[in-house]
Amino acid sequence: MKKILITGGAGYIGSHTAVELVKAGFEPIIIDDLSNSDIQVLDRLEEITGKKLAFYKGDCSDRSLLDQIYAEHQITGIIHFAAFKAVGESTSLPLKYYQNNLMSLLAILDFMKSKDIKDLVFSSSCTVYGQPAQLPVTEETPRQDAESPYGNTKKICEDILVDLVKSKAGIRVISLRYFNPIGAHPTAKIGELPIGTPANLVPFVTQTAAGIREKLTVFGDDYDTVDGSCVRDFIHVMDLADAHVKALSFLGKQTDDFYDVFNVGTGNGNTVLEVLRTFEKVNDVKVNFEIGQRRQGDVVKIWADTKKINSVLNWYPNYSLEDSLRDSWNWQKTL
Ligand code: UD1
């Protein structure tokens, strides 16, 4: 059975991917420093998968820990999720983001080289497209200057991977550019666990519906969109998890020195107000909200062209926006 190291495997996307890897016959090995996740996730993963997953608490740039993991599990591939991702914080603490997000990737790559580990799936983001001139965005849509240090770390990491593969380092890499992941495992045993006030839309919606937040502010209703609020491509986290499994299986069939990048979105754009209305309707619950100022740095509208991931990885989303918002709410209710 192929052993796959998942950095950040106790986190939101990492934990759902661990479930899908087990289902597909891989053995996930998790490393997580628990800086933005909870140890309880491990028990939940065992409940869902029926397997006790190997877990190491620590930093994925800790080389002695990585060497120890390799000695205990001869891993053949890595999915590198571990990174800081708070856009706002990255503008006030840029070095924290450059230090963590770049150094951890470099450490992982050096480790791969020393152990001849071939396959890597890297978590990138649609943030690399900036404010796109044409929609939907394809993988060929030019990347633009990043709006934040966080976004810039994703661009730089992609560049590092391109250069390394060009150097004939003998590895195979896929960068997945995530659109907006929402939802939770249908059992509601795992989901997103925002620390403090959520910056992202859907966790703020579910916390407002639950009465934890008094009201949600919709950041602007005067954009050039159908109802004036911003447009995003919201993708169920289980579909996103499945894309990682497909990417890993695909890498296994490629020759050395392979690099490619895929959008992972549904191909549909929905506005913030549509999300609110759909959430209220499918869950039969009210969300107190007001219209506020535009949020600085927001992209007006973006959604994915998914032809490439559909045809090359044979990946298609299985969950609708309704499913996603129902699962987000079911998860919130367990908290
Ligand atoms: C943001 C980042 C993106 C990053 C992702 C990681 C920006 C421009 N983009 O995505 O690079 O990968 O987070 O988490 O910061 N909204 C409200 N009220 C709220 C919260 C959000 O109206 O309380 C709106 C936003 O204005 C936006 C939409 O909801 O239009 C989605 O926001 P969010 O969930 O923060 O995601 P992104 O901004 O798309």
Short mmCIF file of C-alpha atoms and ligand atoms in Angstrom, two decimals:
data_model
loop_
_atom_site.label_atom_id
_atom_site.label_comp_id
_atom_site.label_asym_id
_atom_site.label_seq_id
_atom_site.Cartn_x
_atom_site.Cartn_y
_atom_site.Cartn_z
CA MET A 1 0.00 0.00 0.00
CA LYS A 2 1.43 3.39 -1.01
CA LYS A 3 2.24 5.57 1.97
CA ILE A 4 1.59 9.28 1.47
CA LEU A 5 2.83 11.97 3.84
CA ILE A 6 0.21 14.68 4.38
CA THR A 7 1.67 17.86 5.83
CA GLY A 8 -1.07 19.80 7.58
CA GLY A 9 -3.12 16.61 7.57
CA ALA A 10 -5.10 17.56 10.69
CA GLY A 11 -6.31 20.76 9.02
CA TYR A 12 -9.48 21.44 7.09
CA ILE A 13 -8.55 20.27 3.60
CA GLY A 14 -5.85 17.86 4.80
CA SER A 15 -8.20 15.88 7.05
CA HIS A 16 -10.82 15.43 4.33
CA THR A 17 -8.09 14.36 1.93
CA ALA A 18 -6.87 11.78 4.43
CA VAL A 19 -10.34 10.22 4.36
CA GLU A 20 -10.39 10.09 0.57
CA LEU A 21 -6.88 8.64 0.43
CA VAL A 22 -7.86 5.77 2.71
CA LYS A 23 -10.93 5.14 0.56
CA ALA A 24 -8.70 4.97 -2.53
CA GLY A 25 -6.32 2.46 -0.94
CA PHE A 26 -3.48 4.78 0.08
CA GLU A 27 -2.06 4.94 3.59
CA PRO A 28 -1.88 8.55 4.80
CA ILE A 29 0.79 9.52 7.30
CA ILE A 30 -0.03 12.84 8.93
CA ILE A 31 2.37 15.51 10.13
CA ASP A 32 0.84 18.62 11.68
CA ASP A 33 2.05 21.11 14.28
CA LEU A 34 -1.56 21.68 15.40
CA SER A 35 -1.07 25.45 15.13
CA ASN A 36 -4.39 25.76 13.29
CA SER A 37 -6.02 22.40 13.97
CA ASP A 38 -7.16 20.17 16.81
CA ILE A 39 -5.76 16.82 17.92
CA GLN A 40 -9.34 15.49 18.20
CA VAL A 41 -9.43 15.33 14.41
CA LEU A 42 -7.34 12.16 14.64
CA ASP A 43 -10.06 10.33 16.59
CA ARG A 44 -12.65 11.57 14.13
CA LEU A 45 -10.59 10.28 11.22
CA GLU A 46 -10.45 6.90 12.90
CA GLU A 47 -14.25 6.91 13.36
CA ILE A 48 -14.78 7.73 9.69
CA THR A 49 -12.14 5.47 8.13
CA GLY A 50 -12.06 2.65 10.69
CA LYS A 51 -8.27 3.01 10.71
CA LYS A 52 -5.89 4.55 13.19
CA LEU A 53 -3.76 6.86 11.08
CA ALA A 54 -0.09 7.46 11.82
CA PHE A 55 0.33 10.96 13.25
CA TYR A 56 3.41 13.05 14.04
CA LYS A 57 3.10 16.34 15.85
CA GLY A 58 5.65 18.81 14.57
CA ASP A 59 6.81 21.22 11.97
CA CYS A 60 7.24 19.90 8.45
CA SER A 61 10.50 21.80 8.11
CA ASP A 62 11.95 19.79 11.01
CA ARG A 63 14.33 17.57 9.07
CA SER A 64 15.08 15.16 11.88
CA LEU A 65 11.36 14.53 12.31
CA LEU A 66 10.96 13.96 8.56
CA ASP A 67 13.87 11.52 8.63
CA GLN A 68 12.27 9.70 11.55
CA ILE A 69 8.98 9.46 9.66
CA TYR A 70 10.77 8.06 6.64
CA ALA A 71 12.57 5.47 8.75
CA GLU A 72 9.22 4.29 10.10
CA HIS A 73 7.20 4.57 6.87
CA GLN A 74 8.81 4.43 3.44
CA ILE A 75 6.60 7.10 1.95
CA THR A 76 6.40 7.41 -1.83
CA GLY A 77 4.58 10.71 -2.13
CA ILE A 78 3.73 13.91 -0.31
CA ILE A 79 0.72 16.22 -0.28
CA HIS A 80 1.92 19.52 1.09
CA PHE A 81 -0.96 21.44 2.70
CA ALA A 82 0.83 22.93 5.69
CA ALA A 83 0.95 26.70 5.29
CA PHE A 84 -0.35 29.91 6.81
CA LYS A 85 -3.35 31.21 4.88
CA ALA A 86 -4.78 34.31 6.56
CA VAL A 87 -4.67 36.98 3.88
CA GLY A 88 -5.14 39.91 6.29
CA GLU A 89 -2.52 38.72 8.75
CA SER A 90 -0.03 38.21 5.93
CA THR A 91 -0.15 41.92 5.09
CA SER A 92 0.79 42.89 8.66
CA LEU A 93 3.24 40.01 9.25
CA PRO A 94 4.73 39.30 5.82
CA LEU A 95 7.93 37.70 7.11
CA LYS A 96 5.95 35.16 9.10
CA TYR A 97 4.32 34.09 5.83
CA TYR A 98 7.45 34.08 3.68
CA GLN A 99 9.39 32.27 6.39
CA ASN A 100 6.82 29.56 7.00
CA ASN A 101 5.34 28.98 3.57
CA LEU A 102 8.59 29.09 1.62
CA MET A 103 10.88 27.36 4.12
CA SER A 104 8.51 24.46 4.62
CA LEU A 105 8.28 23.82 0.87
CA LEU A 106 12.08 24.00 0.53
CA ALA A 107 12.51 21.59 3.44
CA ILE A 108 10.02 19.16 1.90
CA LEU A 109 11.78 19.31 -1.47
CA ASP A 110 15.19 18.74 0.06
CA PHE A 111 13.79 15.80 2.00
CA MET A 112 12.25 14.35 -1.19
CA LYS A 113 15.60 14.60 -2.94
CA SER A 114 17.50 12.88 -0.16
CA LYS A 115 15.06 9.94 0.02
CA ASP A 116 14.27 9.79 -3.69
CA ILE A 117 10.58 10.45 -3.04
CA LYS A 118 9.05 11.16 -6.45
CA ASP A 119 5.57 12.59 -6.11
CA LEU A 120 4.32 15.89 -4.74
CA VAL A 121 0.92 17.54 -4.80
CA PHE A 122 1.10 21.19 -3.79
CA SER A 123 -1.73 23.38 -2.45
CA SER A 124 -1.88 26.50 -4.57
CA SER A 125 -4.70 28.98 -4.90
CA CYS A 126 -6.75 30.85 -7.49
CA THR A 127 -5.34 33.92 -5.78
CA VAL A 128 -2.44 33.65 -8.28
CA TYR A 129 -4.81 34.96 -11.01
CA GLY A 130 -5.40 38.23 -9.14
CA GLN A 131 -8.24 40.29 -10.66
CA PRO A 132 -8.72 38.28 -13.87
CA ALA A 133 -9.39 40.12 -17.12
CA GLN A 134 -11.27 37.17 -18.67
CA LEU A 135 -13.62 34.62 -17.18
CA PRO A 136 -13.65 31.78 -16.49
CA VAL A 137 -9.94 31.48 -15.73
CA THR A 138 -8.04 28.67 -17.40
CA GLU A 139 -4.64 27.44 -16.26
CA GLU A 140 -3.18 29.56 -19.10
CA THR A 141 -4.74 32.76 -17.79
CA PRO A 142 -1.71 34.87 -16.90
CA ARG A 143 -0.90 35.07 -13.22
CA GLN A 144 -0.78 38.60 -11.84
CA ASP A 145 0.97 40.45 -9.07
CA ALA A 146 -0.27 39.01 -5.82
CA GLU A 147 -2.68 41.10 -3.73
CA SER A 148 -1.06 39.93 -0.47
CA PRO A 149 2.13 38.37 0.87
CA TYR A 150 0.10 35.17 1.37
CA GLY A 151 -0.80 35.15 -2.33
CA ASN A 152 2.78 35.89 -3.26
CA THR A 153 4.01 32.86 -1.30
CA LYS A 154 1.74 30.67 -3.45
CA LYS A 155 3.14 32.21 -6.64
CA ILE A 156 6.73 31.85 -5.48
CA CYS A 157 6.16 28.25 -4.41
CA GLU A 158 4.76 27.45 -7.86
CA ASP A 159 7.86 29.06 -9.41
CA ILE A 160 10.19 27.05 -7.19
CA LEU A 161 8.47 23.85 -8.29
CA VAL A 162 8.67 24.78 -11.98
CA ASP A 163 12.39 25.55 -11.71
CA LEU A 164 13.15 22.38 -9.78
CA VAL A 165 11.35 20.17 -12.30
CA LYS A 166 13.17 21.98 -15.15
CA SER A 167 16.47 21.13 -13.47
CA LYS A 168 15.71 17.42 -13.98
CA ALA A 169 15.55 16.67 -10.29
CA GLY A 170 13.65 13.47 -11.05
CA ILE A 171 10.38 14.45 -9.35
CA ARG A 172 6.76 14.66 -10.47
CA VAL A 173 4.66 17.56 -9.25
CA ILE A 174 1.12 18.86 -9.54
CA SER A 175 0.03 22.24 -8.20
CA LEU A 176 -3.69 22.42 -7.52
CA ARG A 177 -5.15 25.92 -7.62
CA TYR A 178 -8.05 25.80 -5.19
CA PHE A 179 -11.04 28.05 -5.64
CA ASN A 180 -13.20 28.55 -2.49
CA PRO A 181 -13.45 25.35 -0.42
CA ILE A 182 -16.55 25.05 1.77
CA GLY A 183 -18.67 22.24 3.25
CA ALA A 184 -17.65 19.42 5.53
CA HIS A 185 -17.61 15.63 5.62
CA PRO A 186 -21.21 14.37 5.21
CA THR A 187 -20.96 12.63 8.61
CA ALA A 188 -20.25 16.06 10.19
CA LYS A 189 -17.39 14.46 12.13
CA ILE A 190 -14.78 16.74 10.57
CA GLY A 191 -14.98 20.22 9.06
CA GLU A 192 -13.42 23.65 9.17
CA LEU A 193 -12.34 24.87 12.62
CA PRO A 194 -11.63 28.59 12.35
CA ILE A 195 -9.66 30.02 15.26
CA GLY A 196 -11.14 33.32 16.45
CA THR A 197 -13.30 35.41 14.15
CA PRO A 198 -13.57 33.74 10.76
CA ALA A 199 -12.22 35.76 7.84
CA ASN A 200 -13.87 33.54 5.22
CA LEU A 201 -17.48 33.85 4.16
CA VAL A 202 -19.08 30.48 4.92
CA PRO A 203 -17.70 29.98 8.46
CA PHE A 204 -18.93 33.49 9.22
CA VAL A 205 -22.34 32.62 7.81
CA THR A 206 -22.64 29.42 9.87
CA GLN A 207 -21.47 31.14 13.06
CA THR A 208 -23.97 33.95 12.51
CA ALA A 209 -26.79 31.47 11.92
CA ALA A 210 -25.71 29.71 15.14
CA GLY A 211 -25.87 32.99 17.08
CA ILE A 212 -22.11 33.12 17.77
CA ARG A 213 -21.81 36.28 15.63
CA GLU A 214 -24.44 38.98 15.77
CA LYS A 215 -24.48 39.76 12.09
CA LEU A 216 -22.65 39.16 8.87
CA THR A 217 -21.46 42.07 6.78
CA VAL A 218 -21.66 41.59 3.02
CA PHE A 219 -18.59 43.41 1.76
CA GLY A 220 -20.09 45.53 -0.98
CA ASP A 221 -23.22 45.28 -3.17
CA ASP A 222 -22.22 47.78 -5.83
CA TYR A 223 -19.87 45.66 -7.93
CA ASP A 224 -20.50 44.92 -11.58
CA THR A 225 -22.16 41.53 -10.96
CA VAL A 226 -25.76 40.23 -11.17
CA ASP A 227 -26.67 41.46 -7.68
CA GLY A 228 -23.71 43.70 -6.91
CA SER A 229 -21.92 41.31 -4.53
CA CYS A 230 -18.70 39.47 -5.40
CA VAL A 231 -18.67 36.19 -7.31
CA ARG A 232 -16.69 33.09 -6.27
CA ASP A 233 -16.48 29.43 -7.24
CA PHE A 234 -17.44 27.52 -4.09
CA ILE A 235 -16.29 23.92 -4.08
CA HIS A 236 -17.19 21.17 -1.60
CA VAL A 237 -14.15 20.13 0.41
CA MET A 238 -14.85 16.45 -0.37
CA ASP A 239 -14.62 17.19 -4.08
CA LEU A 240 -11.41 19.08 -3.46
CA ALA A 241 -10.07 16.14 -1.44
CA ASP A 242 -10.93 13.80 -4.30
CA ALA A 243 -8.92 16.00 -6.69
CA HIS A 244 -5.81 15.30 -4.59
CA VAL A 245 -6.33 11.56 -4.86
CA LYS A 246 -6.81 11.83 -8.62
CA ALA A 247 -3.71 14.02 -8.90
CA LEU A 248 -1.61 11.56 -6.94
CA SER A 249 -2.79 8.57 -8.96
CA PHE A 250 -2.08 10.48 -12.17
CA LEU A 251 1.43 11.40 -11.02
CA GLY A 252 2.17 7.74 -10.45
CA LYS A 253 1.74 7.13 -14.18
CA GLN A 254 3.99 9.98 -15.36
CA THR A 255 7.66 9.87 -16.22
CA ASP A 256 10.20 11.81 -14.16
CA ASP A 257 10.50 15.59 -14.37
CA PHE A 258 6.79 16.20 -14.68
CA TYR A 259 5.03 19.40 -13.66
CA ASP A 260 1.48 20.50 -14.24
CA VAL A 261 -1.13 22.77 -12.70
CA PHE A 262 -4.90 22.35 -12.42
CA ASN A 263 -7.77 24.57 -11.37
CA VAL A 264 -9.97 22.90 -8.79
CA GLY A 265 -13.36 24.56 -8.82
CA THR A 266 -16.86 23.65 -9.93
CA GLY A 267 -16.89 25.91 -12.97
CA ASN A 268 -19.83 27.87 -11.53
CA GLY A 269 -19.74 31.35 -10.08
CA ASN A 270 -22.09 32.33 -7.26
CA THR A 271 -22.46 35.68 -5.60
CA VAL A 272 -22.13 36.27 -1.86
CA LEU A 273 -25.85 37.11 -1.70
CA GLU A 274 -26.74 33.91 -3.57
CA VAL A 275 -24.75 31.95 -1.02
CA LEU A 276 -26.65 33.63 1.80
CA ARG A 277 -30.05 32.99 0.23
CA THR A 278 -29.19 29.39 -0.65
CA PHE A 279 -27.89 28.76 2.87
CA GLU A 280 -31.12 30.09 4.41
CA LYS A 281 -33.27 28.07 2.04
CA VAL A 282 -31.60 24.66 2.27
CA ASN A 283 -31.17 24.85 6.03
CA ASP A 284 -34.40 26.68 6.85
CA VAL A 285 -32.56 29.13 9.06
CA LYS A 286 -32.15 32.93 9.05
CA VAL A 287 -28.84 34.73 8.73
CA ASN A 288 -28.76 38.26 10.09
CA PHE A 289 -26.78 40.39 7.65
CA GLU A 290 -26.15 43.94 6.52
CA ILE A 291 -24.54 45.43 3.45
CA GLY A 292 -21.22 47.08 4.27
CA GLN A 293 -18.22 48.64 2.61
CA ARG A 294 -16.15 46.82 0.02
CA ARG A 295 -13.27 44.82 1.50
CA GLN A 296 -9.91 46.10 0.35
CA GLY A 297 -8.10 43.76 -2.04
CA ASP A 298 -11.20 41.70 -2.90
CA VAL A 299 -11.38 40.11 -6.32
CA VAL A 300 -14.70 41.15 -7.93
CA LYS A 301 -15.48 37.90 -9.72
CA ILE A 302 -13.66 34.68 -10.38
CA TRP A 303 -14.61 31.16 -11.29
CA ALA A 304 -12.75 28.26 -12.80
CA ASP A 305 -12.61 26.82 -16.24
CA THR A 306 -12.46 23.13 -15.33
CA LYS A 307 -11.96 21.53 -18.75
CA LYS A 308 -8.38 20.59 -18.02
CA ILE A 309 -8.98 18.81 -14.72
CA ASN A 310 -12.11 17.17 -16.17
CA SER A 311 -10.32 15.73 -19.17
CA VAL A 312 -6.82 15.04 -17.85
CA LEU A 313 -7.56 13.85 -14.29
CA ASN A 314 -11.12 12.68 -15.06
CA TRP A 315 -12.23 14.72 -12.05
CA TYR A 316 -15.74 16.12 -11.76
CA PRO A 317 -17.46 17.63 -8.73
CA ASN A 318 -20.11 15.46 -7.06
CA TYR A 319 -21.58 18.04 -4.68
CA SER A 320 -23.78 21.06 -5.44
CA LEU A 321 -23.73 24.45 -3.68
CA GLU A 322 -26.82 23.28 -1.77
CA ASP A 323 -25.01 20.12 -0.59
CA SER A 324 -22.01 22.17 0.48
CA LEU A 325 -24.04 24.67 2.48
CA ARG A 326 -26.06 21.90 4.11
CA ASP A 327 -22.88 20.11 5.16
CA SER A 328 -21.33 23.36 6.45
CA TRP A 329 -24.39 23.90 8.62
CA ASN A 330 -24.55 20.30 9.85
CA TRP A 331 -20.92 20.60 10.89
CA GLN A 332 -21.50 23.96 12.64
CA LYS A 333 -24.34 22.40 14.63
CA THR A 334 -21.99 19.77 16.08
CA LEU A 335 -19.57 22.41 17.41
C1 UD1 B 1 -9.49 34.68 0.34
C2 UD1 B 1 -8.28 35.16 -0.37
C3 UD1 B 1 -7.67 34.00 -1.12
C4 UD1 B 1 -7.32 32.88 -0.18
C5 UD1 B 1 -8.50 32.48 0.66
C6 UD1 B 1 -7.96 31.61 1.77
C7 UD1 B 1 -8.62 37.52 -0.85
C8 UD1 B 1 -8.83 38.53 -1.92
N1 UD1 B 1 -8.60 36.25 -1.27
O1 UD1 B 1 -10.41 34.24 -0.65
O2 UD1 B 1 -6.50 34.44 -1.75
O3 UD1 B 1 -6.84 31.77 -0.88
O4 UD1 B 1 -9.14 33.63 1.22
O5 UD1 B 1 -8.79 31.47 2.81
O6 UD1 B 1 -8.51 37.85 0.32
N2 UD1 B 1 -17.29 38.10 2.43
C9 UD1 B 1 -18.27 38.90 2.98
N3 UD1 B 1 -18.39 38.92 4.33
C10 UD1 B 1 -17.56 38.22 5.16
C11 UD1 B 1 -16.56 37.41 4.59
C12 UD1 B 1 -16.45 37.38 3.21
O7 UD1 B 1 -19.02 39.54 2.28
O8 UD1 B 1 -17.70 38.32 6.39
C13 UD1 B 1 -17.16 38.05 0.97
C14 UD1 B 1 -15.84 38.56 0.45
O9 UD1 B 1 -15.87 39.94 0.28
C15 UD1 B 1 -15.70 37.76 -0.84
C16 UD1 B 1 -16.41 36.45 -0.57
O10 UD1 B 1 -17.23 36.68 0.57
O11 UD1 B 1 -16.36 38.45 -1.86
C17 UD1 B 1 -15.47 35.32 -0.25
O12 UD1 B 1 -14.56 35.75 0.75
P1 UD1 B 1 -13.55 34.75 1.48
O13 UD1 B 1 -14.30 33.60 2.01
O14 UD1 B 1 -12.73 35.56 2.42
O15 UD1 B 1 -12.66 34.17 0.31
P2 UD1 B 1 -11.80 34.93 -0.81
O16 UD1 B 1 -11.70 36.37 -0.59
O17 UD1 B 1 -12.36 34.49 -2.11
#
